Amino acid sequence: MVNPNSNQIGTAWQGTHVVLIRCNYLTNQVLSITKSDHAPSEPASISCAETLSRFISIGYIVIGGYPLNQSDIQYLLIYR
């Protein structure tokens, strides 16, 4: 959803935010985090499980986990 007042300075953007968390599932290590520009976030942990827990605790929903190779998985989270 696009904010109809988005051309006004100081107007909060409303809609869906996206976060991608790439992890090595064999070591439980976070490899990277990519997020939309204004997405709410939490400090990342070295642990993938802890990082996912932090994002879920502030309202993100895990849409899915997608294997990238034999050791890496990328999680897609959204916040509405």
PDB file of N, CA and C in Angstrom:
ATOM      1  N   MET A   1       0.848  -1.166   0.000  1.00  0.00           N
ATOM      2  CA  MET A   1       0.000   0.000   0.000  1.00  0.00           C
ATOM      3  C   MET A   1       0.897   1.233   0.000  1.00  0.00           C
ATOM      4  N   VAL A   2       0.634   2.165  -0.868  1.00  0.00           N
ATOM      5  CA  VAL A   2       1.408   3.394  -0.951  1.00  0.00           C
ATOM      6  C   VAL A   2       0.700   4.455  -0.138  1.00  0.00           C
ATOM      7  N   ASN A   3       1.469   5.187   0.638  1.00  0.00           N
ATOM      8  CA  ASN A   3       0.925   6.264   1.441  1.00  0.00           C
ATOM      9  C   ASN A   3       0.539   7.414   0.521  1.00  0.00           C
ATOM     10  N   PRO A   4      -0.724   7.874   0.513  1.00  0.00           N
ATOM     11  CA  PRO A   4      -1.128   8.959  -0.374  1.00  0.00           C
ATOM     12  C   PRO A   4      -0.440  10.285  -0.051  1.00  0.00           C
ATOM     13  N   ASN A   5       0.123  10.410   1.155  1.00  0.00           N
ATOM     14  CA  ASN A   5       0.818  11.634   1.545  1.00  0.00           C
ATOM     15  C   ASN A   5       2.329  11.486   1.460  1.00  0.00           C
ATOM     16  N   SER A   6       2.814  10.554   0.646  1.00  0.00           N
ATOM     17  CA  SER A   6       4.241  10.241   0.627  1.00  0.00           C
ATOM     18  C   SER A   6       5.114  11.383   0.120  1.00  0.00           C
ATOM     19  N   ASN A   7       4.517  12.413  -0.467  1.00  0.00           N
ATOM     20  CA  ASN A   7       5.319  13.535  -0.928  1.00  0.00           C
ATOM     21  C   ASN A   7       5.531  14.581   0.164  1.00  0.00           C
ATOM     22  N   GLN A   8       5.022  14.342   1.352  1.00  0.00           N
ATOM     23  CA  GLN A   8       5.185  15.275   2.447  1.00  0.00           C
ATOM     24  C   GLN A   8       6.374  14.870   3.308  1.00  0.00           C
ATOM     25  N   ILE A   9       7.201  15.834   3.660  1.00  0.00           N
ATOM     26  CA  ILE A   9       8.362  15.568   4.508  1.00  0.00           C
ATOM     27  C   ILE A   9       7.882  15.106   5.878  1.00  0.00           C
ATOM     28  N   GLY A  10       8.524  14.071   6.400  1.00  0.00           N
ATOM     29  CA  GLY A  10       8.194  13.565   7.727  1.00  0.00           C
ATOM     30  C   GLY A  10       7.034  12.596   7.763  1.00  0.00           C
ATOM     31  N   THR A  11       6.478  12.243   6.623  1.00  0.00           N
ATOM     32  CA  THR A  11       5.370  11.301   6.577  1.00  0.00           C
ATOM     33  C   THR A  11       5.916   9.877   6.621  1.00  0.00           C
ATOM     34  N   ALA A  12       5.403   9.088   7.541  1.00  0.00           N
ATOM     35  CA  ALA A  12       5.873   7.702   7.667  1.00  0.00           C
ATOM     36  C   ALA A  12       5.420   6.889   6.463  1.00  0.00           C
ATOM     37  N   TRP A  13       6.311   6.020   5.990  1.00  0.00           N
ATOM     38  CA  TRP A  13       5.963   5.123   4.893  1.00  0.00           C
ATOM     39  C   TRP A  13       5.223   3.944   5.478  1.00  0.00           C
ATOM     40  N   GLN A  14       4.123   3.586   4.862  1.00  0.00           N
ATOM     41  CA  GLN A  14       3.347   2.436   5.336  1.00  0.00           C
ATOM     42  C   GLN A  14       3.326   1.385   4.246  1.00  0.00           C
ATOM     43  N   GLY A  15       3.353   0.153   4.632  1.00  0.00           N
ATOM     44  CA  GLY A  15       3.308  -0.937   3.668  1.00  0.00           C
ATOM     45  C   GLY A  15       4.052  -2.137   4.197  1.00  0.00           C
ATOM     46  N   THR A  16       4.538  -2.945   3.304  1.00  0.00           N
ATOM     47  CA  THR A  16       5.232  -4.160   3.674  1.00  0.00           C
ATOM     48  C   THR A  16       6.732  -3.961   3.602  1.00  0.00           C
ATOM     49  N   HIS A  17       7.425  -4.378   4.635  1.00  0.00           N
ATOM     50  CA  HIS A  17       8.888  -4.341   4.666  1.00  0.00           C
ATOM     51  C   HIS A  17       9.399  -5.760   4.476  1.00  0.00           C
ATOM     52  N   VAL A  18      10.566  -5.882   3.856  1.00  0.00           N
ATOM     53  CA  VAL A  18      11.143  -7.180   3.542  1.00  0.00           C
ATOM     54  C   VAL A  18      12.544  -7.276   4.126  1.00  0.00           C
ATOM     55  N   VAL A  19      12.858  -8.430   4.698  1.00  0.00           N
ATOM     56  CA  VAL A  19      14.203  -8.722   5.179  1.00  0.00           C
ATOM     57  C   VAL A  19      14.606 -10.093   4.631  1.00  0.00           C
ATOM     58  N   LEU A  20      15.826 -10.182   4.116  1.00  0.00           N
ATOM     59  CA  LEU A  20      16.412 -11.444   3.679  1.00  0.00           C
ATOM     60  C   LEU A  20      17.564 -11.761   4.617  1.00  0.00           C
ATOM     61  N   ILE A  21      17.536 -12.928   5.219  1.00  0.00           N
ATOM     62  CA  ILE A  21      18.603 -13.358   6.122  1.00  0.00           C
ATOM     63  C   ILE A  21      19.226 -14.614   5.531  1.00  0.00           C
ATOM     64  N   ARG A  22      20.507 -14.505   5.195  1.00  0.00           N
ATOM     65  CA  ARG A  22      21.222 -15.654   4.625  1.00  0.00           C
ATOM     66  C   ARG A  22      22.061 -16.301   5.719  1.00  0.00           C
ATOM     67  N   CYS A  23      21.902 -17.616   5.862  1.00  0.00           N
ATOM     68  CA  CYS A  23      22.574 -18.350   6.927  1.00  0.00           C
ATOM     69  C   CYS A  23      23.248 -19.606   6.387  1.00  0.00           C
ATOM     70  N   ASN A  24      24.268 -20.040   7.114  1.00  0.00           N
ATOM     71  CA  ASN A  24      24.835 -21.359   6.904  1.00  0.00           C
ATOM     72  C   ASN A  24      24.142 -22.253   7.924  1.00  0.00           C
ATOM     73  N   TYR A  25      23.299 -23.163   7.454  1.00  0.00           N
ATOM     74  CA  TYR A  25      22.521 -23.963   8.403  1.00  0.00           C
ATOM     75  C   TYR A  25      23.346 -25.059   9.069  1.00  0.00           C
ATOM     76  N   LEU A  26      24.520 -25.358   8.545  1.00  0.00           N
ATOM     77  CA  LEU A  26      25.375 -26.360   9.181  1.00  0.00           C
ATOM     78  C   LEU A  26      26.074 -25.793  10.417  1.00  0.00           C
ATOM     79  N   THR A  27      26.399 -24.481  10.383  1.00  0.00           N
ATOM     80  CA  THR A  27      27.100 -23.841  11.492  1.00  0.00           C
ATOM     81  C   THR A  27      26.206 -22.889  12.293  1.00  0.00           C
ATOM     82  N   ASN A  28      24.950 -22.672  11.830  1.00  0.00           N
ATOM     83  CA  ASN A  28      24.022 -21.739  12.470  1.00  0.00           C
ATOM     84  C   ASN A  28      24.570 -20.312  12.459  1.00  0.00           C
ATOM     85  N   GLN A  29      25.328 -19.956  11.426  1.00  0.00           N
ATOM     86  CA  GLN A  29      25.963 -18.641  11.347  1.00  0.00           C
ATOM     87  C   GLN A  29      25.256 -17.753  10.327  1.00  0.00           C
ATOM     88  N   VAL A  30      24.998 -16.487  10.708  1.00  0.00           N
ATOM     89  CA  VAL A  30      24.429 -15.503   9.786  1.00  0.00           C
ATOM     90  C   VAL A  30      25.526 -15.065   8.823  1.00  0.00           C
ATOM     91  N   LEU A  31      25.226 -15.119   7.535  1.00  0.00           N
ATOM     92  CA  LEU A  31      26.181 -14.703   6.512  1.00  0.00           C
ATOM     93  C   LEU A  31      25.905 -13.282   6.027  1.00  0.00           C
ATOM     94  N   SER A  32      24.617 -12.925   5.915  1.00  0.00           N
ATOM     95  CA  SER A  32      24.267 -11.561   5.494  1.00  0.00           C
ATOM     96  C   SER A  32      22.815 -11.270   5.821  1.00  0.00           C
ATOM     97  N   ILE A  33      22.519  -9.981   5.940  1.00  0.00           N
ATOM     98  CA  ILE A  33      21.149  -9.511   6.128  1.00  0.00           C
ATOM     99  C   ILE A  33      20.942  -8.372   5.146  1.00  0.00           C
ATOM    100  N   THR A  34      19.856  -8.466   4.381  1.00  0.00           N
ATOM    101  CA  THR A  34      19.479  -7.411   3.443  1.00  0.00           C
ATOM    102  C   THR A  34      18.050  -7.024   3.775  1.00  0.00           C
ATOM    103  N   LYS A  35      17.778  -5.712   3.800  1.00  0.00           N
ATOM    104  CA  LYS A  35      16.431  -5.285   4.165  1.00  0.00           C
ATOM    105  C   LYS A  35      15.998  -4.100   3.330  1.00  0.00           C
ATOM    106  N   SER A  36      14.690  -3.907   3.253  1.00  0.00           N
ATOM    107  CA  SER A  36      14.173  -2.722   2.577  1.00  0.00           C
ATOM    108  C   SER A  36      14.602  -1.491   3.366  1.00  0.00           C
ATOM    109  N   ASP A  37      14.636  -0.348   2.689  1.00  0.00           N
ATOM    110  CA  ASP A  37      15.257   0.865   3.235  1.00  0.00           C
ATOM    111  C   ASP A  37      14.773   1.275   4.624  1.00  0.00           C
ATOM    112  N   HIS A  38      13.502   1.216   4.888  1.00  0.00           N
ATOM    113  CA  HIS A  38      12.979   1.732   6.156  1.00  0.00           C
ATOM    114  C   HIS A  38      12.420   0.627   7.051  1.00  0.00           C
ATOM    115  N   ALA A  39      12.848  -0.590   6.807  1.00  0.00           N
ATOM    116  CA  ALA A  39      12.344  -1.720   7.574  1.00  0.00           C
ATOM    117  C   ALA A  39      12.800  -1.656   9.032  1.00  0.00           C
ATOM    118  N   PRO A  40      11.888  -1.908   9.968  1.00  0.00           N
ATOM    119  CA  PRO A  40      12.301  -2.011  11.369  1.00  0.00           C
ATOM    120  C   PRO A  40      13.285  -3.172  11.503  1.00  0.00           C
ATOM    121  N   SER A  41      14.274  -3.012  12.341  1.00  0.00           N
ATOM    122  CA  SER A  41      15.239  -4.101  12.482  1.00  0.00           C
ATOM    123  C   SER A  41      15.727  -4.221  13.912  1.00  0.00           C
ATOM    124  N   GLU A  42      16.391  -5.290  14.152  1.00  0.00           N
ATOM    125  CA  GLU A  42      17.033  -5.604  15.421  1.00  0.00           C
ATOM    126  C   GLU A  42      18.504  -5.847  15.136  1.00  0.00           C
ATOM    127  N   PRO A  43      19.370  -5.687  16.121  1.00  0.00           N
ATOM    128  CA  PRO A  43      20.779  -6.030  15.906  1.00  0.00           C
ATOM    129  C   PRO A  43      20.910  -7.525  15.608  1.00  0.00           C
ATOM    130  N   ALA A  44      21.722  -7.852  14.631  1.00  0.00           N
ATOM    131  CA  ALA A  44      21.927  -9.259  14.274  1.00  0.00           C
ATOM    132  C   ALA A  44      22.844  -9.926  15.291  1.00  0.00           C
ATOM    133  N   SER A  45      22.635 -11.203  15.448  1.00  0.00           N
ATOM    134  CA  SER A  45      23.507 -12.040  16.258  1.00  0.00           C
ATOM    135  C   SER A  45      24.353 -12.873  15.305  1.00  0.00           C
ATOM    136  N   ILE A  46      25.421 -13.459  15.785  1.00  0.00           N
ATOM    137  CA  ILE A  46      26.185 -14.403  14.960  1.00  0.00           C
ATOM    138  C   ILE A  46      25.319 -15.626  14.675  1.00  0.00           C
ATOM    139  N   SER A  47      24.462 -15.991  15.605  1.00  0.00           N
ATOM    140  CA  SER A  47      23.597 -17.158  15.494  1.00  0.00           C
ATOM    141  C   SER A  47      22.394 -16.859  14.598  1.00  0.00           C
ATOM    142  N   CYS A  48      22.171 -17.713  13.629  1.00  0.00           N
ATOM    143  CA  CYS A  48      21.024 -17.560  12.737  1.00  0.00           C
ATOM    144  C   CYS A  48      19.711 -17.707  13.509  1.00  0.00           C
ATOM    145  N   ALA A  49      19.632 -18.703  14.361  1.00  0.00           N
ATOM    146  CA  ALA A  49      18.407 -18.938  15.130  1.00  0.00           C
ATOM    147  C   ALA A  49      18.069 -17.732  16.007  1.00  0.00           C
ATOM    148  N   GLU A  50      19.068 -17.147  16.648  1.00  0.00           N
ATOM    149  CA  GLU A  50      18.835 -15.978  17.497  1.00  0.00           C
ATOM    150  C   GLU A  50      18.403 -14.776  16.665  1.00  0.00           C
ATOM    151  N   THR A  51      19.020 -14.584  15.506  1.00  0.00           N
ATOM    152  CA  THR A  51      18.666 -13.465  14.636  1.00  0.00           C
ATOM    153  C   THR A  51      17.225 -13.603  14.151  1.00  0.00           C
ATOM    154  N   LEU A  52      16.843 -14.794  13.713  1.00  0.00           N
ATOM    155  CA  LEU A  52      15.456 -15.019  13.301  1.00  0.00           C
ATOM    156  C   LEU A  52      14.504 -14.760  14.467  1.00  0.00           C
ATOM    157  N   SER A  53      14.859 -15.204  15.652  1.00  0.00           N
ATOM    158  CA  SER A  53      14.037 -14.992  16.837  1.00  0.00           C
ATOM    159  C   SER A  53      13.824 -13.509  17.114  1.00  0.00           C
ATOM    160  N   ARG A  54      14.869 -12.720  16.965  1.00  0.00           N
ATOM    161  CA  ARG A  54      14.769 -11.277  17.210  1.00  0.00           C
ATOM    162  C   ARG A  54      13.813 -10.605  16.224  1.00  0.00           C
ATOM    163  N   PHE A  55      13.908 -10.975  14.951  1.00  0.00           N
ATOM    164  CA  PHE A  55      13.026 -10.363  13.950  1.00  0.00           C
ATOM    165  C   PHE A  55      11.578 -10.815  14.140  1.00  0.00           C
ATOM    166  N   ILE A  56      11.377 -12.079  14.482  1.00  0.00           N
ATOM    167  CA  ILE A  56      10.024 -12.573  14.737  1.00  0.00           C
ATOM    168  C   ILE A  56       9.431 -11.866  15.958  1.00  0.00           C
ATOM    169  N   SER A  57      10.250 -11.598  16.965  1.00  0.00           N
ATOM    170  CA  SER A  57       9.750 -10.967  18.197  1.00  0.00           C
ATOM    171  C   SER A  57       9.275  -9.534  17.978  1.00  0.00           C
ATOM    172  N   ILE A  58       9.727  -8.867  16.909  1.00  0.00           N
ATOM    173  CA  ILE A  58       9.249  -7.496  16.651  1.00  0.00           C
ATOM    174  C   ILE A  58       8.163  -7.468  15.577  1.00  0.00           C
ATOM    175  N   GLY A  59       7.674  -8.644  15.173  1.00  0.00           N
ATOM    176  CA  GLY A  59       6.506  -8.682  14.307  1.00  0.00           C
ATOM    177  C   GLY A  59       6.710  -9.188  12.895  1.00  0.00           C
ATOM    178  N   TYR A  60       7.915  -9.616  12.538  1.00  0.00           N
ATOM    179  CA  TYR A  60       8.129 -10.178  11.206  1.00  0.00           C
ATOM    180  C   TYR A  60       7.527 -11.572  11.120  1.00  0.00           C
ATOM    181  N   ILE A  61       7.139 -11.953   9.920  1.00  0.00           N
ATOM    182  CA  ILE A  61       6.625 -13.291   9.639  1.00  0.00           C
ATOM    183  C   ILE A  61       7.579 -13.946   8.641  1.00  0.00           C
ATOM    184  N   VAL A  62       7.961 -15.185   8.922  1.00  0.00           N
ATOM    185  CA  VAL A  62       8.822 -15.922   7.999  1.00  0.00           C
ATOM    186  C   VAL A  62       7.946 -16.468   6.876  1.00  0.00           C
ATOM    187  N   ILE A  63       8.231 -16.017   5.653  1.00  0.00           N
ATOM    188  CA  ILE A  63       7.485 -16.478   4.484  1.00  0.00           C
ATOM    189  C   ILE A  63       8.041 -17.820   4.002  1.00  0.00           C
ATOM    190  N   GLY A  64       9.360 -17.985   4.100  1.00  0.00           N
ATOM    191  CA  GLY A  64       9.953 -19.243   3.682  1.00  0.00           C
ATOM    192  C   GLY A  64      11.452 -19.246   3.839  1.00  0.00           C
ATOM    193  N   GLY A  65      12.027 -20.427   3.740  1.00  0.00           N
ATOM    194  CA  GLY A  65      13.475 -20.619   3.736  1.00  0.00           C
ATOM    195  C   GLY A  65      13.841 -21.323   2.448  1.00  0.00           C
ATOM    196  N   TYR A  66      14.803 -20.770   1.733  1.00  0.00           N
ATOM    197  CA  TYR A  66      15.127 -21.259   0.400  1.00  0.00           C
ATOM    198  C   TYR A  66      16.590 -21.662   0.328  1.00  0.00           C
ATOM    199  N   PRO A  67      16.872 -22.923  -0.028  1.00  0.00           N
ATOM    200  CA  PRO A  67      18.266 -23.364  -0.125  1.00  0.00           C
ATOM    201  C   PRO A  67      18.962 -22.667  -1.294  1.00  0.00           C
ATOM    202  N   LEU A  68      20.179 -22.200  -1.038  1.00  0.00           N
ATOM    203  CA  LEU A  68      20.968 -21.530  -2.071  1.00  0.00           C
ATOM    204  C   LEU A  68      22.069 -22.432  -2.605  1.00  0.00           C
ATOM    205  N   ASN A  69      22.573 -23.300  -1.758  1.00  0.00           N
ATOM    206  CA  ASN A  69      23.588 -24.287  -2.139  1.00  0.00           C
ATOM    207  C   ASN A  69      23.565 -25.380  -1.067  1.00  0.00           C
ATOM    208  N   GLN A  70      24.634 -26.156  -0.952  1.00  0.00           N
ATOM    209  CA  GLN A  70      24.611 -27.285  -0.011  1.00  0.00           C
ATOM    210  C   GLN A  70      24.702 -26.876   1.458  1.00  0.00           C
ATOM    211  N   SER A  71      25.031 -25.623   1.742  1.00  0.00           N
ATOM    212  CA  SER A  71      25.152 -25.218   3.144  1.00  0.00           C
ATOM    213  C   SER A  71      24.413 -23.928   3.494  1.00  0.00           C
ATOM    214  N   ASP A  72      23.990 -23.172   2.497  1.00  0.00           N
ATOM    215  CA  ASP A  72      23.373 -21.872   2.764  1.00  0.00           C
ATOM    216  C   ASP A  72      21.875 -21.907   2.494  1.00  0.00           C
ATOM    217  N   ILE A  73      21.158 -21.171   3.339  1.00  0.00           N
ATOM    218  CA  ILE A  73      19.713 -21.026   3.191  1.00  0.00           C
ATOM    219  C   ILE A  73      19.400 -19.549   3.355  1.00  0.00           C
ATOM    220  N   GLN A  74      18.439 -19.060   2.602  1.00  0.00           N
ATOM    221  CA  GLN A  74      18.021 -17.660   2.725  1.00  0.00           C
ATOM    222  C   GLN A  74      16.577 -17.622   3.177  1.00  0.00           C
ATOM    223  N   TYR A  75      16.341 -16.880   4.254  1.00  0.00           N
ATOM    224  CA  TYR A  75      15.005 -16.729   4.816  1.00  0.00           C
ATOM    225  C   TYR A  75      14.412 -15.420   4.328  1.00  0.00           C
ATOM    226  N   LEU A  76      13.151 -15.459   3.945  1.00  0.00           N
ATOM    227  CA  LEU A  76      12.411 -14.278   3.545  1.00  0.00           C
ATOM    228  C   LEU A  76      11.404 -13.961   4.641  1.00  0.00           C
ATOM    229  N   LEU A  77      11.512 -12.761   5.193  1.00  0.00           N
ATOM    230  CA  LEU A  77      10.609 -12.313   6.250  1.00  0.00           C
ATOM    231  C   LEU A  77       9.899 -11.047   5.781  1.00  0.00           C
ATOM    232  N   ILE A  78       8.636 -10.890   6.185  1.00  0.00           N
ATOM    233  CA  ILE A  78       7.917  -9.653   5.890  1.00  0.00           C
ATOM    234  C   ILE A  78       7.358  -9.068   7.179  1.00  0.00           C
ATOM    235  N   TYR A  79       7.143  -7.763   7.113  1.00  0.00           N
ATOM    236  CA  TYR A  79       6.570  -7.012   8.233  1.00  0.00           C
ATOM    237  C   TYR A  79       5.492  -6.117   7.646  1.00  0.00           C
ATOM    238  N   ARG A  80       4.291  -6.210   8.158  1.00  0.00           N
ATOM    239  CA  ARG A  80       3.181  -5.366   7.653  1.00  0.00           C
ATOM    240  C   ARG A  80       2.641  -4.515   8.747  1.00  0.00           C
TER     241      ARG A  80
END
